[in-house]
PDB file of C-alpha atoms in Angstrom:
ATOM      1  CA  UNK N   1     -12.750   5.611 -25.539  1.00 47.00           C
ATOM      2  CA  UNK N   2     -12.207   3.220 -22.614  1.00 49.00           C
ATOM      3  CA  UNK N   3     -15.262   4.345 -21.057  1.00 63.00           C
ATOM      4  CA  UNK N   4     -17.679   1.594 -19.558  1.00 69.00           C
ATOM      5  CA  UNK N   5     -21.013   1.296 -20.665  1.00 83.00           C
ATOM      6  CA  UNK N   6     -23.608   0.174 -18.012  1.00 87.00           C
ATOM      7  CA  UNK N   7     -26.463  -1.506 -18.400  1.00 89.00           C
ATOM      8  CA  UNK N   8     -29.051  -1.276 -16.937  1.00 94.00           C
ATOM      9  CA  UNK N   9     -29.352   2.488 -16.941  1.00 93.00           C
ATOM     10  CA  UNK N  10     -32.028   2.141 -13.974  1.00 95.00           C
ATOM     11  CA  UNK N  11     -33.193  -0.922 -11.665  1.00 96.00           C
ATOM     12  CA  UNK N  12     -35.847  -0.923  -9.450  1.00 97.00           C
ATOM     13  CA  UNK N  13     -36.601  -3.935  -7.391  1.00 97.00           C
ATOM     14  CA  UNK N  14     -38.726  -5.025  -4.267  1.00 97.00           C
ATOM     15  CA  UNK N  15     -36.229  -5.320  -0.985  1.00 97.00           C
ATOM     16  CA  UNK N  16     -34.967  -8.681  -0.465  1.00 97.00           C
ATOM     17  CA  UNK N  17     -34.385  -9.388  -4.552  1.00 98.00           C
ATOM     18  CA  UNK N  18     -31.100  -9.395  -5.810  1.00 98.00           C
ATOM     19  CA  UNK N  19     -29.553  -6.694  -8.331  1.00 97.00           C
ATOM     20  CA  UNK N  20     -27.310  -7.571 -11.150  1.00 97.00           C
ATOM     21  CA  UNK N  21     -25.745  -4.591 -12.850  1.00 97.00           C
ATOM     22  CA  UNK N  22     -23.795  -5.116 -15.988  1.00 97.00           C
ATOM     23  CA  UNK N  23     -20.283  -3.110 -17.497  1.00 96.00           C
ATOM     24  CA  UNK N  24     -18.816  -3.409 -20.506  1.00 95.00           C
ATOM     25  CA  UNK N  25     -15.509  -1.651 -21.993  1.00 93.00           C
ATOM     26  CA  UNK N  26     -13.698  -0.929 -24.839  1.00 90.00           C
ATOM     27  CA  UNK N  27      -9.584  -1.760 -24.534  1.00 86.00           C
ATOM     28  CA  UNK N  28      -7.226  -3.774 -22.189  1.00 89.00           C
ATOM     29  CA  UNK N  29      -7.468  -2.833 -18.171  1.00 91.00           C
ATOM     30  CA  UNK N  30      -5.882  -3.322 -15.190  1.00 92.00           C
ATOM     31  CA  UNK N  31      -8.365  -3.880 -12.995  1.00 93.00           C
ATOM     32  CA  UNK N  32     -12.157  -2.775 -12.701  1.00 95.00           C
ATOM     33  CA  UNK N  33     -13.786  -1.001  -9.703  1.00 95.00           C
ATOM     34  CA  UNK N  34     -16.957  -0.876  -8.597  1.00 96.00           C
ATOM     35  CA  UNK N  35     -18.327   2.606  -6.759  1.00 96.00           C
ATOM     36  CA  UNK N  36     -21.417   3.683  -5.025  1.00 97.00           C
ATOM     37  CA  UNK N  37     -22.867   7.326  -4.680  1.00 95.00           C
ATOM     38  CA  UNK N  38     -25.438   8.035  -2.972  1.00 93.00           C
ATOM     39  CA  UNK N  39     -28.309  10.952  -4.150  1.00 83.00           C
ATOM     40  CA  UNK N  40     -25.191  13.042  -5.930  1.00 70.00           C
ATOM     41  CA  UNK N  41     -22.491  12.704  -3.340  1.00 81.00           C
ATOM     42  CA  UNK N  42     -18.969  11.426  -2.865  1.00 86.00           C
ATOM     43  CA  UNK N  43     -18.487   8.444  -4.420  1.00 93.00           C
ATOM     44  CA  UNK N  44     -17.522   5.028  -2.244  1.00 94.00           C
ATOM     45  CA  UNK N  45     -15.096   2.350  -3.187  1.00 94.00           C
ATOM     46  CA  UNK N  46     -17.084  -0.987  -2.983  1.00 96.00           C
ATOM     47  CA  UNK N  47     -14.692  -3.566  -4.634  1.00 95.00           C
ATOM     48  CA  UNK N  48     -12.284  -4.101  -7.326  1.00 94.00           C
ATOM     49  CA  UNK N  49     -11.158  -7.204  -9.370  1.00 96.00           C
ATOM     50  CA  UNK N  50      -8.002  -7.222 -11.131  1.00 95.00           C
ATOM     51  CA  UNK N  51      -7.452  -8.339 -15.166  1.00 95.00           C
ATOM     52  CA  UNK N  52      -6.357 -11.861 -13.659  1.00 96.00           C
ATOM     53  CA  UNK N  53      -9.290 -12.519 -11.807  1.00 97.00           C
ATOM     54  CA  UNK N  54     -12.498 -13.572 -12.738  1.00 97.00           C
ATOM     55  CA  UNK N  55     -14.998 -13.356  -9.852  1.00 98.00           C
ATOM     56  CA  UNK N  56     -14.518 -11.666  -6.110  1.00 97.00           C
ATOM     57  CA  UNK N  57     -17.137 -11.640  -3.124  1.00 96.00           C
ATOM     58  CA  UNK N  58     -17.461  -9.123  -0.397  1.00 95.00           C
ATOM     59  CA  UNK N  59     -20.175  -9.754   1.861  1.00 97.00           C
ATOM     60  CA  UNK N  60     -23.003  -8.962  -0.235  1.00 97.00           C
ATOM     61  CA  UNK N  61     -21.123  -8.064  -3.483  1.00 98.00           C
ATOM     62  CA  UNK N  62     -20.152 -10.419  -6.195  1.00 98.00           C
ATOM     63  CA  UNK N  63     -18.414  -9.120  -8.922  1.00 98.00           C
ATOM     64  CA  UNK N  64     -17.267 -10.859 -12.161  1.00 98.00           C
ATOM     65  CA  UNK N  65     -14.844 -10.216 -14.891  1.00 98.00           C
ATOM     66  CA  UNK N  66     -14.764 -12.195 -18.677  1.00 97.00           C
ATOM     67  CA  UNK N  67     -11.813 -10.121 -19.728  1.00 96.00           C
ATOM     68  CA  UNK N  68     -12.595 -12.134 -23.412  1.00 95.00           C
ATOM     69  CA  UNK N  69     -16.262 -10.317 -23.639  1.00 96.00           C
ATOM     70  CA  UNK N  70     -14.592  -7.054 -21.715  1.00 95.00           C
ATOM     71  CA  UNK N  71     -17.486  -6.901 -19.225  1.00 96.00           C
ATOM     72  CA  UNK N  72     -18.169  -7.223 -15.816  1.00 97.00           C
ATOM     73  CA  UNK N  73     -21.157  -7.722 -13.592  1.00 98.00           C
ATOM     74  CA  UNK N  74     -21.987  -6.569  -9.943  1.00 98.00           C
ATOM     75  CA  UNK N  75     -24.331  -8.621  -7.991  1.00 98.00           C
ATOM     76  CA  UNK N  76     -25.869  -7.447  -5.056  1.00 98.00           C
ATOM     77  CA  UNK N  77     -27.813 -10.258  -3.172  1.00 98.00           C
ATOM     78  CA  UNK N  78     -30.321  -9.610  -0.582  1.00 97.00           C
ATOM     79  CA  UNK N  79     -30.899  -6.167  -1.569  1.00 97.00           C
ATOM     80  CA  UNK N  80     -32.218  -3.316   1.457  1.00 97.00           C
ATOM     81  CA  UNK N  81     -33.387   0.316   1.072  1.00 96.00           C
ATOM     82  CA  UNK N  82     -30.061   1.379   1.993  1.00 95.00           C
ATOM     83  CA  UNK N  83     -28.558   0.043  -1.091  1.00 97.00           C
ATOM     84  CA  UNK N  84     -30.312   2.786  -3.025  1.00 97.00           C
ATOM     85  CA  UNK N  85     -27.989   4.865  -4.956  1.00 97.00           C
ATOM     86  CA  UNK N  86     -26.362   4.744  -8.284  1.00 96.00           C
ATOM     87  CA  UNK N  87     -23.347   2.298  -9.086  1.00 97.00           C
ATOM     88  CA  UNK N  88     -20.820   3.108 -11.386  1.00 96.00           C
ATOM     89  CA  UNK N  89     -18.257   0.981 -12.643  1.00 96.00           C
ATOM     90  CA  UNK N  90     -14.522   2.176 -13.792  1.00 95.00           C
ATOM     91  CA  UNK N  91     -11.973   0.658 -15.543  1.00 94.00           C
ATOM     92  CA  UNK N  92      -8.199   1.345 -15.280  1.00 90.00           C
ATOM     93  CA  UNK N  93      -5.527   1.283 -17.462  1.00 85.00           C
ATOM     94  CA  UNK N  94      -2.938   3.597 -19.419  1.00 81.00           C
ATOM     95  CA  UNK N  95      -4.321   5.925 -21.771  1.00 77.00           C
ATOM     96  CA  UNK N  96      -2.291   7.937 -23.566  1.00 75.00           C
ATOM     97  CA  UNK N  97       1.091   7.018 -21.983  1.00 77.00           C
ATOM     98  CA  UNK N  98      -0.676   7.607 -17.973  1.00 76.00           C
ATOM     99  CA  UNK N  99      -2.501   5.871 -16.000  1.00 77.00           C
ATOM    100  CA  UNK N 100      -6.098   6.565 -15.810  1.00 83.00           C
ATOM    101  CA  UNK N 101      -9.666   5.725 -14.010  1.00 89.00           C
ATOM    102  CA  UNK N 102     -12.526   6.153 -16.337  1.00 91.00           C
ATOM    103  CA  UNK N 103     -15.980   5.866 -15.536  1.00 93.00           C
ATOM    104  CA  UNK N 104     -19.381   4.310 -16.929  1.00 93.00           C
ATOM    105  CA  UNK N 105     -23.032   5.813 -17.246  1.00 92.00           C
ATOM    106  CA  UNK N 106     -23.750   4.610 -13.797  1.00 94.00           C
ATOM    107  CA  UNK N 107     -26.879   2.363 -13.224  1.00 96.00           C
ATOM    108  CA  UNK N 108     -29.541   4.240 -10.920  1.00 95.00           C
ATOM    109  CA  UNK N 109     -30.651   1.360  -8.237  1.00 97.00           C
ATOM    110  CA  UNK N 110     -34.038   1.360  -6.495  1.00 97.00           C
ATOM    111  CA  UNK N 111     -34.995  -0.700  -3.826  1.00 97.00           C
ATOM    112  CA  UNK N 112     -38.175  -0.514  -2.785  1.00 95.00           C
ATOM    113  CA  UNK N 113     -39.577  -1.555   0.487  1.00 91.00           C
TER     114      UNK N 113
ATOM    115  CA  UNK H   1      -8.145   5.289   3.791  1.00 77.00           C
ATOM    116  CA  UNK H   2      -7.878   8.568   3.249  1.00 87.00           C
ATOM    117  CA  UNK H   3     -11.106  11.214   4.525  1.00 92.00           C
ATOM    118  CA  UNK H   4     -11.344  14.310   2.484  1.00 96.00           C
ATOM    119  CA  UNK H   5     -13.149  17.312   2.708  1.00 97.00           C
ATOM    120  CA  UNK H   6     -14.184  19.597   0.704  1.00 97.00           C
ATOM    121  CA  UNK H   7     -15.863  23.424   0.793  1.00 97.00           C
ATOM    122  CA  UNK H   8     -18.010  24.574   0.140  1.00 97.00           C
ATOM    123  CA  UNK H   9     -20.328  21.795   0.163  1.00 96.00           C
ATOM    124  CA  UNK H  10     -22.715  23.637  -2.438  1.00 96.00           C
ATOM    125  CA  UNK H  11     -22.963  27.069  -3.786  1.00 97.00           C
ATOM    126  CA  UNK H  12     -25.518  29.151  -6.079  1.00 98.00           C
ATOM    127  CA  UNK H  13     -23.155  31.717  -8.680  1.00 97.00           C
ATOM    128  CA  UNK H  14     -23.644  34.354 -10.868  1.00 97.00           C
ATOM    129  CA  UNK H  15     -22.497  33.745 -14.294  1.00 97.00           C
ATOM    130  CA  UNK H  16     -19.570  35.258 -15.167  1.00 97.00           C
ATOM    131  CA  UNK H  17     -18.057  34.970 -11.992  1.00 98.00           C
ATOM    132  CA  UNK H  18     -15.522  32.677 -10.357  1.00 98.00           C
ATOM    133  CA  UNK H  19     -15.506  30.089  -7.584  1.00 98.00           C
ATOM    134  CA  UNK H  20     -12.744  27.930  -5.891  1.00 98.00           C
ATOM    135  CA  UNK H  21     -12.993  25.055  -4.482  1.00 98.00           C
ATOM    136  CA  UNK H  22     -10.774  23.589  -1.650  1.00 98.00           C
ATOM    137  CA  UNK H  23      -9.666  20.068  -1.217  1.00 98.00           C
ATOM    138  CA  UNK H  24      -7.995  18.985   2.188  1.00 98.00           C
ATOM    139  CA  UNK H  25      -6.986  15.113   2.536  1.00 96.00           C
ATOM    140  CA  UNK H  26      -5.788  14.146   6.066  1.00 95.00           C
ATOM    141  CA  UNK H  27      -2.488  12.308   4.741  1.00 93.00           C
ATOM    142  CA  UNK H  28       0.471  13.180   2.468  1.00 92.00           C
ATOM    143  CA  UNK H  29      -0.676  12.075  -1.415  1.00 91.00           C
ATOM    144  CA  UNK H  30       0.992  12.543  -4.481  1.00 88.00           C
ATOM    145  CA  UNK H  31      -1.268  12.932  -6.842  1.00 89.00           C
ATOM    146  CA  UNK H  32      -5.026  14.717  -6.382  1.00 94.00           C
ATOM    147  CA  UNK H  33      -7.827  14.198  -9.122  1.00 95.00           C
ATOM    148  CA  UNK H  34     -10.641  16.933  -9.815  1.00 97.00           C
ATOM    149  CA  UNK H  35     -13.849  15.350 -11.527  1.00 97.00           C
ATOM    150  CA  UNK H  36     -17.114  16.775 -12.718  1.00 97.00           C
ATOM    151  CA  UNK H  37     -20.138  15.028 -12.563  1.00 95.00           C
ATOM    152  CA  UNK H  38     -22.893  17.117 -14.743  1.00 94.00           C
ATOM    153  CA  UNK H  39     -26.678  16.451 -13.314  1.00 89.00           C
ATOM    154  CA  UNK H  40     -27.438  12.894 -14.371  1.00 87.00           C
ATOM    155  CA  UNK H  41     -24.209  12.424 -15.850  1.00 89.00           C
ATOM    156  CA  UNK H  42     -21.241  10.193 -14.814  1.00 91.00           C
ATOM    157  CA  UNK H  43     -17.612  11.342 -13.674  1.00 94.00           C
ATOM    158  CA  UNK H  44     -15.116  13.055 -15.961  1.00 94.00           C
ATOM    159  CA  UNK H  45     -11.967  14.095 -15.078  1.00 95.00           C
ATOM    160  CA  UNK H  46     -10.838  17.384 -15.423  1.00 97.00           C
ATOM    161  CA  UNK H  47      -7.383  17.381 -14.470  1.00 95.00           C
ATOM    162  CA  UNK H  48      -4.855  15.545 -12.144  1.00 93.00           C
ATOM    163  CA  UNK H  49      -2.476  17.711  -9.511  1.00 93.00           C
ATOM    164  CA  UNK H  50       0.964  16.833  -8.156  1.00 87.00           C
ATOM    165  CA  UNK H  51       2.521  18.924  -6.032  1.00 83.00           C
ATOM    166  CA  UNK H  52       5.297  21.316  -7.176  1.00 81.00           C
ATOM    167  CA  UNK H  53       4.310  20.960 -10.495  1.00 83.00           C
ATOM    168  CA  UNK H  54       1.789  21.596 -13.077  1.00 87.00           C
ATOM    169  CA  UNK H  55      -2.060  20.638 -13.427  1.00 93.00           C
ATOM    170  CA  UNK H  56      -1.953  17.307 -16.120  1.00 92.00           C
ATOM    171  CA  UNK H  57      -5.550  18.614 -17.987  1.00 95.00           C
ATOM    172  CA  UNK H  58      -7.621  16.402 -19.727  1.00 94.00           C
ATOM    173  CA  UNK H  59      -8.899  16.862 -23.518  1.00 92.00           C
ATOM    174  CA  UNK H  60     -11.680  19.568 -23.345  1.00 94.00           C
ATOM    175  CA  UNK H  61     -10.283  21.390 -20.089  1.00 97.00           C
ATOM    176  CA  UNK H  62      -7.984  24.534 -20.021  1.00 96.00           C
ATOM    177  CA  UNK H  63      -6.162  26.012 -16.991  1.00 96.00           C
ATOM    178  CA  UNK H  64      -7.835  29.608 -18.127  1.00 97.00           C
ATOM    179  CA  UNK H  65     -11.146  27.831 -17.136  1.00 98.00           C
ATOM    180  CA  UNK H  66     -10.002  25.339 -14.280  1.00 98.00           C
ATOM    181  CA  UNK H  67      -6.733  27.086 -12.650  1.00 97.00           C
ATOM    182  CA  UNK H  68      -5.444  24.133 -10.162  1.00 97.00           C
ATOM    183  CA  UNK H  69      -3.100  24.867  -7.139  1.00 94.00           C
ATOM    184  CA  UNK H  70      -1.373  22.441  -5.784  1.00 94.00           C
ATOM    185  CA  UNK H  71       0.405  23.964  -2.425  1.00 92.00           C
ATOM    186  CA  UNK H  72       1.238  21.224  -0.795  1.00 92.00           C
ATOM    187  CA  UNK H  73       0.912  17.168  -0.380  1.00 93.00           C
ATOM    188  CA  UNK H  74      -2.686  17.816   1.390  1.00 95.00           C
ATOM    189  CA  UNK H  75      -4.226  20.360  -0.247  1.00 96.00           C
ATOM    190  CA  UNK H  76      -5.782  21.740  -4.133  1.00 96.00           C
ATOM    191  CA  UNK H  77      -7.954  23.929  -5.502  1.00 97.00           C
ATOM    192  CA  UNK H  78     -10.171  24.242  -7.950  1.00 98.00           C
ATOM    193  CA  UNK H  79     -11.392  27.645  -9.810  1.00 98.00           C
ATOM    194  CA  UNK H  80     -13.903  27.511 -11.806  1.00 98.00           C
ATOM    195  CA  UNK H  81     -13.279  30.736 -13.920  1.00 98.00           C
ATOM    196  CA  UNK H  82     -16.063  33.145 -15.967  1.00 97.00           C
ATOM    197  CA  UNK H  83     -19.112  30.532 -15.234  1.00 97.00           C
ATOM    198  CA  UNK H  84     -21.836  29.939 -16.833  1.00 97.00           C
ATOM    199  CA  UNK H  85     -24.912  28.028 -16.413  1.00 96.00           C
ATOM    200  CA  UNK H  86     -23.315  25.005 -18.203  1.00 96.00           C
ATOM    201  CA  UNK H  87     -20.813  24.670 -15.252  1.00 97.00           C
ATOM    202  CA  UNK H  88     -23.828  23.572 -12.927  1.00 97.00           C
ATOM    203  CA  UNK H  89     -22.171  20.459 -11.717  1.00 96.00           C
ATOM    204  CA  UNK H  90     -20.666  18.148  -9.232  1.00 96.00           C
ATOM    205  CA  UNK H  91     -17.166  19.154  -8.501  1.00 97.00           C
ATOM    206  CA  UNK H  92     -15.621  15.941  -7.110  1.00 97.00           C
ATOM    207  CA  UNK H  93     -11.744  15.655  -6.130  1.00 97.00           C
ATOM    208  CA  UNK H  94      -9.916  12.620  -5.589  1.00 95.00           C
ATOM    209  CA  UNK H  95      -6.735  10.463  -4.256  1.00 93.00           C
ATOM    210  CA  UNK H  96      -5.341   7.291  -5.279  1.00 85.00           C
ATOM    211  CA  UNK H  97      -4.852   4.730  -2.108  1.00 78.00           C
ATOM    212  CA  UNK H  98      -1.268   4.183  -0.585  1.00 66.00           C
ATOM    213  CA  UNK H  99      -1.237   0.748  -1.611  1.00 68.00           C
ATOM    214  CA  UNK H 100      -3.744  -0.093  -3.994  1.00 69.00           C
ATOM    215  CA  UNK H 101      -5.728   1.162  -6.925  1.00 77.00           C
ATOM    216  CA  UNK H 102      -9.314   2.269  -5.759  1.00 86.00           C
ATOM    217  CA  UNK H 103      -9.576   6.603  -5.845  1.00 90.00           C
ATOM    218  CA  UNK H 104     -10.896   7.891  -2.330  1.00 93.00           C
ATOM    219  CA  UNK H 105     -13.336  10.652  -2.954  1.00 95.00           C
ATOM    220  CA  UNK H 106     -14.362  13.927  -1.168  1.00 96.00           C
ATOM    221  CA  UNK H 107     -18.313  14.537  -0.474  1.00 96.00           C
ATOM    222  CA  UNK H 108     -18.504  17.012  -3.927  1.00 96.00           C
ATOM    223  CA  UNK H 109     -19.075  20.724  -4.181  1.00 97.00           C
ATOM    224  CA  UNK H 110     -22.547  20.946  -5.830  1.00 96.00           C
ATOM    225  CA  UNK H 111     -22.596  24.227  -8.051  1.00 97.00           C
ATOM    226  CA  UNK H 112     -25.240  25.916  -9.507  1.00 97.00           C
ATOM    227  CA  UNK H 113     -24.966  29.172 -12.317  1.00 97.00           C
ATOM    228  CA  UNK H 114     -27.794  30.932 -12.590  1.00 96.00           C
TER     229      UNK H 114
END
């Protein structure tokens, strides 16, 4: 299966830390995405990095990719109570002939004020 | 970006009854995913729908159990057929951005069998 494997499976941390989330996966990708849900709703696209690249920023986020190790790691600097939710990661490439976004465990993120 | 709705927003079924969900994207899309998300769990696809053609399912998913419509480039449902208390879920659907790879995803229909 292609399906990433977060680690770890719950943070908490005191607002104003940073949060480093870790994904690894199985077989080859195109890219892997980074997503947000909040308390068991839609989820939200928060950044994606493509097999060719190794790190991308977006305000807060950093995300790196070692395509060798097949991981990836989502750092969130400067952490707030909003950023409470969980964080999945999802990797996609062609399974089976289509192409196809699978998902990790999540990791459950608590910031605590 | 694409917004998406979905309803009902939650619902509470009897088992052994059946529940569809609607999906309405404000743009013309191709393709629409349907996920579950079981409590605590992460996001499996059930099935992807194009329009004018049949529900792709994944392993482990029938159309007896999860008929998909696919009317229209806007709009799917979801049926959830003969539940039971093991279909307590997250019902998620999904699009694929114009231009780029990310999935846009509707708020979720959380549903309970009791």
């Amino acid at each position: 299966s292609q399906q990433g494997e977060e680690d770890p499976q719950a943070l908490s941390i005191q607002e104003g830390e940073n949060a480093t989330m870790n994904c690894s996966y199985k077989t080859s990708i195109n890219n892997l995405q980074w997503y947000r849900q909040n308390s068991g709703r839609g989820l939200v696209h928060l950044i994606l990095i493509r097999s060719n690249e190794r790190e991308k920023h977006s305000g807060r986020l950093r995300v790196t990719l070692d395509t060798s190790k097949k991981s990836s790691s989502l750092l969130i600097t400067a952490s707030r109570a909003a950023d409470t939710a969980s964080y999945f990661c999802a990797t996609e490439g062609v399974i089976q002939g289509a192409q196809k976004l699978v998902f990790g465990q999540g990791t459950r993120l608590t910031i605590n004020p | 970006s694409a917004v998406i709705s979905q309803k009902p927003s939650r619902d509470i079924c009897q088992r052994g009854t059946s529940l569809t969900i609607q999906c309405q994207v404000d743009s013309q899309v191709t393709m629409m995913f349907w996920y579950r998300q079981q409590p605590g769990q992460s996001l499996t696809l059930i099935a992807t729908a194009n329009q004018g053609s049949e529900a792709t399912y994944e392993s482990g998913f029938v159309i007896d159990k999860f008929p998909i419509s696919r009317p229209n480039l806007t709009f799917s449902t979801l049926t959830v057929s003969n539940m039971s208390p093991e279909d307590s879920s997250i019902y998620l659907c999904s699009v694929d951005g114009a231009e780029t790879y990310e999935q846009y995803f509707g708020p979720g229909t959380r549903l309970t069998v009791t």
